[in-house]
Short mmCIF file of C-alpha atoms in Angstrom, two decimals:
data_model
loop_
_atom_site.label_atom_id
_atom_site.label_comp_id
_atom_site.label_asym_id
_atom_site.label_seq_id
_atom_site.Cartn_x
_atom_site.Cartn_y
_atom_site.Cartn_z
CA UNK L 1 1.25 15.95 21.81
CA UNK L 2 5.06 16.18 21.23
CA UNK L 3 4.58 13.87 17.92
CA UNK L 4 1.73 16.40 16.97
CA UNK L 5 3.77 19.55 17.64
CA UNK L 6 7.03 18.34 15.32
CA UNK L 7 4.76 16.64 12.60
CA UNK L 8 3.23 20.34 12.26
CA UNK L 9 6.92 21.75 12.35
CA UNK L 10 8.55 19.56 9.87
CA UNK L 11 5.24 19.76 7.71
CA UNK L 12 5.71 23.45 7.60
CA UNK L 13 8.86 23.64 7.10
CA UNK L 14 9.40 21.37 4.33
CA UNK L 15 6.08 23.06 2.42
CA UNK L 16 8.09 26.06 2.79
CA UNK L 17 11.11 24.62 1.09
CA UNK L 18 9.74 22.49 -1.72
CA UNK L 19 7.93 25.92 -2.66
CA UNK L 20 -14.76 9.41 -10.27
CA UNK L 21 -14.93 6.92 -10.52
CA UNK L 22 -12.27 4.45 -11.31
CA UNK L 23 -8.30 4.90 -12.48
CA UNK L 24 -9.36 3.41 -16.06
CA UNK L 25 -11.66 6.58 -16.86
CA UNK L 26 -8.33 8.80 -16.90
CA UNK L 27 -7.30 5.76 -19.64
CA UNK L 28 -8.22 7.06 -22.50
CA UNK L 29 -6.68 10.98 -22.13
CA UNK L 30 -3.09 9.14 -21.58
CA UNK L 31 -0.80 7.95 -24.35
CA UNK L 32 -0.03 4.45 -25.42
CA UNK L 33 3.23 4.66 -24.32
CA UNK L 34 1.95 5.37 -20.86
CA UNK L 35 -1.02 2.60 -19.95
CA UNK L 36 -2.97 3.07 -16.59
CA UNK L 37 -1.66 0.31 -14.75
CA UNK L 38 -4.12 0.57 -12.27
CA UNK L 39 -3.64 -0.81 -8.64
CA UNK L 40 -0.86 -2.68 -10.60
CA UNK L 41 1.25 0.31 -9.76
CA UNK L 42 1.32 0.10 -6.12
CA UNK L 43 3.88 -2.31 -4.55
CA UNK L 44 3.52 -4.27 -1.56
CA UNK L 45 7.21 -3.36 0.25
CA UNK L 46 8.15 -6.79 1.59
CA UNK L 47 10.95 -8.11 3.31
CA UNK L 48 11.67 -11.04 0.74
CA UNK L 49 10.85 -8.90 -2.35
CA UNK L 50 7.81 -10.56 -3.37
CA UNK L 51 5.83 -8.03 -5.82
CA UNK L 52 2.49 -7.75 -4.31
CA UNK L 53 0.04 -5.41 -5.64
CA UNK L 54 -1.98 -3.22 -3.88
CA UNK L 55 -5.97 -4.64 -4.30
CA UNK L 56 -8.73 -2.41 -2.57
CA UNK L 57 -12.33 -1.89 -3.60
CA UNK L 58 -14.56 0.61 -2.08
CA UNK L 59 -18.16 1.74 -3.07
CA UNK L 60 -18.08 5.16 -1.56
CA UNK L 61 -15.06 6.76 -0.37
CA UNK L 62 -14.01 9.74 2.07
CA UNK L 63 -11.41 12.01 0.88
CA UNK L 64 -10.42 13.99 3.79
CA UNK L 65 -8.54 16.99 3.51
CA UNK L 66 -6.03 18.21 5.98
CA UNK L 67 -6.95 21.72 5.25
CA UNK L 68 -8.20 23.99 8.11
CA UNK L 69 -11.34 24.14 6.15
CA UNK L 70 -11.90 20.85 8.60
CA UNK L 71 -12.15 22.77 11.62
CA UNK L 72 -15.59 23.43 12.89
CA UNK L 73 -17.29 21.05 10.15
CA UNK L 74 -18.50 18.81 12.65
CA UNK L 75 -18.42 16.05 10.04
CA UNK L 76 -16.35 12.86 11.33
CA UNK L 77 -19.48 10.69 12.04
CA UNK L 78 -20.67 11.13 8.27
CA UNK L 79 -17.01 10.90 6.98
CA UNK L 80 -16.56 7.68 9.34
CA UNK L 81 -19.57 5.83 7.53
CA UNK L 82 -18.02 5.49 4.45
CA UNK L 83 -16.59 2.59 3.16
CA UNK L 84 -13.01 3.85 2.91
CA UNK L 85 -11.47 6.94 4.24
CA UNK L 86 -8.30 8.25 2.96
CA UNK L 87 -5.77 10.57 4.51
CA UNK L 88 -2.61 12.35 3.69
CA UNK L 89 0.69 12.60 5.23
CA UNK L 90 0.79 13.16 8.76
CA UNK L 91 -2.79 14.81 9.48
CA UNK L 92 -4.17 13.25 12.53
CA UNK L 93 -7.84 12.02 13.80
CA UNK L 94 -6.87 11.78 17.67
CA UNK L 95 -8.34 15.38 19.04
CA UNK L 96 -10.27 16.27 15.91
CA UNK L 97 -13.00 13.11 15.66
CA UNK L 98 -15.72 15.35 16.01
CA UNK L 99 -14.51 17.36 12.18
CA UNK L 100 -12.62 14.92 11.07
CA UNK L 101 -13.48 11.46 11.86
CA UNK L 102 -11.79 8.02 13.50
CA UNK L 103 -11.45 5.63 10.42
CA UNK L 104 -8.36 5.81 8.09
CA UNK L 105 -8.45 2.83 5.30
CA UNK L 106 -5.59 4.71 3.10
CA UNK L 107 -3.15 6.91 4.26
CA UNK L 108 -1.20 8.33 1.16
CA UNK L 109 2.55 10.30 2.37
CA UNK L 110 4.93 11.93 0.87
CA UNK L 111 8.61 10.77 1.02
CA UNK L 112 9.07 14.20 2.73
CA UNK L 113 6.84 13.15 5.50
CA UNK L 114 8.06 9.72 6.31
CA UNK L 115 10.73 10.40 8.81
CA UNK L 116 7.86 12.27 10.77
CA UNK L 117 5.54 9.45 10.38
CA UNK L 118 8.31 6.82 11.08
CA UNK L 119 9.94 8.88 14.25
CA UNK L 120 7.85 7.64 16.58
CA UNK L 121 7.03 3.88 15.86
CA UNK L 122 4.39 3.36 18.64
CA UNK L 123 2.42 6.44 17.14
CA UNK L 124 2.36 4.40 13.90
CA UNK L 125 1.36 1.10 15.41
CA UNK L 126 -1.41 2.72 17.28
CA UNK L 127 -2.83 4.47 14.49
CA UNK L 128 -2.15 1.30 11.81
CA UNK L 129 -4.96 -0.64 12.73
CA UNK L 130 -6.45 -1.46 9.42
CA UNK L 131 -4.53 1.06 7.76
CA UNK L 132 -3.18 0.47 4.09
CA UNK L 133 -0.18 3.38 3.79
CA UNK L 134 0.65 4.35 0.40
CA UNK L 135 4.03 6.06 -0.29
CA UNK L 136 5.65 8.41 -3.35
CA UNK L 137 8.51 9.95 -3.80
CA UNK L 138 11.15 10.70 -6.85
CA UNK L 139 13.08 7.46 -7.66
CA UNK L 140 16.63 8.70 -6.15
CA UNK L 141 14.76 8.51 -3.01
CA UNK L 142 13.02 4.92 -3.68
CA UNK L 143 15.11 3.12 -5.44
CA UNK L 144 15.36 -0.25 -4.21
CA UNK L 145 19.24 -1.27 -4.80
CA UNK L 146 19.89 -0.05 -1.37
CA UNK L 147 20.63 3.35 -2.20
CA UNK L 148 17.07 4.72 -1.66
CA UNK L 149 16.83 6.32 1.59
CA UNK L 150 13.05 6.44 1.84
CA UNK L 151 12.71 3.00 0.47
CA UNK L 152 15.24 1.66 3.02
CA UNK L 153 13.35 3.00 6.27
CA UNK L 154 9.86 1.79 5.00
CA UNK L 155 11.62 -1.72 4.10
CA UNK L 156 13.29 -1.29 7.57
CA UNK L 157 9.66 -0.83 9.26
CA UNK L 158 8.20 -3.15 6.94
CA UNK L 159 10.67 -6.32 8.29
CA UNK L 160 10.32 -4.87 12.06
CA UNK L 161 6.46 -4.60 11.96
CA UNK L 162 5.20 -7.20 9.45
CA UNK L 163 1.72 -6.74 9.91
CA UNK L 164 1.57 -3.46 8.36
CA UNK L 165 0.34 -2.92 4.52
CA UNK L 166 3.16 -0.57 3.43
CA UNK L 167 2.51 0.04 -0.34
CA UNK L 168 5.14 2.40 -2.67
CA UNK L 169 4.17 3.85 -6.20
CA UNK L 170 6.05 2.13 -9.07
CA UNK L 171 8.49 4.44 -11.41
CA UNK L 172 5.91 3.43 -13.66
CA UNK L 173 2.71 4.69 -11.82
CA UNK L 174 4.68 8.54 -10.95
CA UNK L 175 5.61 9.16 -14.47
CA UNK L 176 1.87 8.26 -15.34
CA UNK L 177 0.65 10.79 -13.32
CA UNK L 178 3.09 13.06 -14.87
CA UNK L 179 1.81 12.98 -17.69
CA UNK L 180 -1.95 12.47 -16.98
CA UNK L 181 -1.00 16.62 -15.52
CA UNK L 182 0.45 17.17 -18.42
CA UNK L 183 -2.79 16.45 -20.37
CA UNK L 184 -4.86 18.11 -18.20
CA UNK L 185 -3.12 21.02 -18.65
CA UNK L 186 -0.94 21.83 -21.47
CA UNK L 187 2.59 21.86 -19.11
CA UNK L 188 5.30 19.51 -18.82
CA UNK L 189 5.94 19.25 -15.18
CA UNK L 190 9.30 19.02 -14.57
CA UNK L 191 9.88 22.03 -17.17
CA UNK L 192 7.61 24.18 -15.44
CA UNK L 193 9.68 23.42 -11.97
CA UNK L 194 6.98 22.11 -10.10
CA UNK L 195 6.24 18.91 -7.99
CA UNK L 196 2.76 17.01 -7.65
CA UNK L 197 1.42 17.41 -4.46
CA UNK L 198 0.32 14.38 -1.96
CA UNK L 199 -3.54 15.29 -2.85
CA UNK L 200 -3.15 14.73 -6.58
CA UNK L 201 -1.66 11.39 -5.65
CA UNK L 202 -4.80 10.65 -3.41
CA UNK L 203 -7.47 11.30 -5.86
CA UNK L 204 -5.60 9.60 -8.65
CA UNK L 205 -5.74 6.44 -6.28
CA UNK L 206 -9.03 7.35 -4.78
CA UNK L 207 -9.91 6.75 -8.33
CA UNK L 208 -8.63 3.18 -8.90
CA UNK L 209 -10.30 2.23 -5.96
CA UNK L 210 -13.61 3.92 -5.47
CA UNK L 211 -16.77 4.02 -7.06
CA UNK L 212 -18.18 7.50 -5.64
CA UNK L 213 -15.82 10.18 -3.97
CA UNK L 214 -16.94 12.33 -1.21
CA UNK L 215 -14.11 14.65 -0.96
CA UNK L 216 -14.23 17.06 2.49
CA UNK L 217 -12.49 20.37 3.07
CA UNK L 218 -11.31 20.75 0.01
CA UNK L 219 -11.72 24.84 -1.76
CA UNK L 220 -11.90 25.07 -5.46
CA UNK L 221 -9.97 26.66 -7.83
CA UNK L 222 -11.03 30.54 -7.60
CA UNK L 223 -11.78 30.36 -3.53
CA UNK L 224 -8.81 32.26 -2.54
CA UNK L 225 -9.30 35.32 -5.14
CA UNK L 226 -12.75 35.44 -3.79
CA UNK L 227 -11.61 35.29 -0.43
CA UNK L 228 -8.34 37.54 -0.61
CA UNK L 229 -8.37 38.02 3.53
CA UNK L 230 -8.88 34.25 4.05
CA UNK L 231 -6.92 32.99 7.40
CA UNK L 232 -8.07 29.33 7.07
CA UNK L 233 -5.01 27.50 8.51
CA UNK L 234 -3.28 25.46 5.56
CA UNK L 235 -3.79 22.51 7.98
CA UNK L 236 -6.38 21.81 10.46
CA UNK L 237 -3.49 20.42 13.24
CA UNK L 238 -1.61 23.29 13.02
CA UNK L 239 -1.57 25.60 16.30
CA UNK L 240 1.14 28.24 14.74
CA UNK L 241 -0.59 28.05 11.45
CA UNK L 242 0.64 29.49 7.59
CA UNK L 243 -2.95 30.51 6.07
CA UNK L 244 -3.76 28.34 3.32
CA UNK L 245 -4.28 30.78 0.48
CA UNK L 246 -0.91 32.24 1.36
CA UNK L 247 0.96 28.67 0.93
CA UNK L 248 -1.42 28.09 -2.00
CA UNK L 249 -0.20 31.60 -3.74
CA UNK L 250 3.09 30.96 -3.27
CA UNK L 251 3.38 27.45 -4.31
CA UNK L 252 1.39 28.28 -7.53
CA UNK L 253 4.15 30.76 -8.52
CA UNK L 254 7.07 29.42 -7.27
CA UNK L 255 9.57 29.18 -9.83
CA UNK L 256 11.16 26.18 -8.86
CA UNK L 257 9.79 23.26 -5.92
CA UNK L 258 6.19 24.23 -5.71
CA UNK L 259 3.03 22.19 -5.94
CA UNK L 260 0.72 23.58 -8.33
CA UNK L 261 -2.34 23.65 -5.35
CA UNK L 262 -4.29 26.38 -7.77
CA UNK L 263 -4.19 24.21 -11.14
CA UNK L 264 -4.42 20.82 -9.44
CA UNK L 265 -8.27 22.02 -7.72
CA UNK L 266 -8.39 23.04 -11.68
CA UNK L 267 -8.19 19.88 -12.43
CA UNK L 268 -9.90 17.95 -9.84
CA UNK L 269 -13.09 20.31 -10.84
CA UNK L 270 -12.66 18.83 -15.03
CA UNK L 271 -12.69 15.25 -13.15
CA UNK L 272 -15.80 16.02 -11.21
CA UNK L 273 -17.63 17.22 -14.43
CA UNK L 274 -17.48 13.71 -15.60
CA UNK L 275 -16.82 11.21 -12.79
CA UNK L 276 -18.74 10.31 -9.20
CA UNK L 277 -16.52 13.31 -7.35
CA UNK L 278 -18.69 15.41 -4.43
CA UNK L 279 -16.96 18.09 -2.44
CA UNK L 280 -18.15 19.42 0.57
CA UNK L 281 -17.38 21.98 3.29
CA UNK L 282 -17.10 24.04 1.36
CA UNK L 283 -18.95 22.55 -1.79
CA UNK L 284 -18.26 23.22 -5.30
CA UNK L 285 -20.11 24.20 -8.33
CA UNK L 286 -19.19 22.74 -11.54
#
């Protein structure tokens, strides 16, 4: 309970403060210059610096949410059934099974989030079993010449617990998802001052890996103008909760350090359209 209450803390606080079907169908809307690697851009972190590439394939996959959208869905059986089930950051399953399900295959985290994950080492090891975790983060912070800070405490827990698949994106594999935003929308996104958020990340890998995405708790683009009162917790762990639609506002107009939440369910919708991506509770019309 004490590892629950700070992860909701620090998740908070740092929010606060930083305010389909296969990879290779995005191929074609992405320059020369910038080739979808694939699974070719996620990198084993190993004690003797072997490159090891990340290699998962799953038929149908659960993206779970850690919006408070989860709460009450009364879903985790159906979102345990499928073949994979990815997470982000620090959103936990022990307490909410019943909404939110048991499994995790993938758990994707931010480089803001890993000294919450990493605080408590038993809490990882108990929730690792058959876990792959999947980290990103801006290369001043995972840079591997021993002046990476992130890098060095996942290469720390990576020599200590051996066991564990601890995967980092490649330089490579964050600027292509740079621009693969930049496409989508029109906007460069450094210039506009904004940061891609740990569930554009997910999908993007959800879709080198699956064949079908089921993606839960998840709102769409216009969900928080039609719902202007909305006091859906921005996530579903949080006791002393920030209402989603409130972080999502002021992350979409932040001038400088905000996730674009608004465009990137823009986005995700375009994907949808023309790739094997469901969302449900609540579900979306294309």
């Amino acid at each position: 309970m004490k590892y629950l209450k700070s992860c909701w803390v620090g998740v908070v606080s740092l929010s606060l403060l930083l305010l389909l079907w296969g990879g290779h169908v995005l191929q074609s809307h992405v320059p020369a210059s910038l080739p979808n690697t694939g699974l070719r851009g996620y990198v084993r972190v190993h004690p003797a610096g072997r490159n090891q590439f990340l290699e998962m394939r799953c038929s149908v996959c659960a993206l779970v949410s850690s919006s408070g959208q989860m709460l009450g869905a009364g879903v985790g059986e159906e979102i345990d059934r499928a073949a994979c089930v990815f997470r982000m950051n620090t959103a936990p399953t022990r307490g909410y099974e019943k909404d939110v399900g048991n499994r995790t295959t993938v758990r994707v985290v931010s480089h803001t989030s890993v000294p919450l994950l990493l605080r408590e080492q038993n809490q990882l090891l108990r929730s690792s079993m058959g876990t792959t975790y999947v980290f990103w983060g801006p290369e001043r912070h995972m840079r591997q010449d021993g002046k990476g800070r992130v890098f060095n405490a996942l290469l720390k827990t990576a020599r200590e617990h051996q066991g564990l698949g601890i995967y980092t994106l490649t330089k490579e594999r964050i600027q292509y998802c740079d621009q693969v935003f930049e496409n989508e929308t029109g906007k460069n996104r450094m210039k506009t001052g904004s940061f891609l958020s740990t569930g554009f990340f997910t999908m993007i890998l959800a879709m080198d890996v699956c064949e079908s995405i089921l993606v839960y708790g998840m709102v769409d683009k216009n969900y928080c103008s039609r719902t202007n009162n909305s006091v859906v917790p921005y996530h579903y762990f949080e006791r002393r909760h920030v209402a989603e639609c409130r972080m999502y506002r002021y992350h979409e107009h932040a001038r400088r350090g905000g996730h674009r939440f608004i465009t990137e369910k823009a986005i995700y919708a375009q994907w949808a359209r023309r790739h094997r991506i469901t969302f449900k509770h609540p579900s979306w019309s294309h």
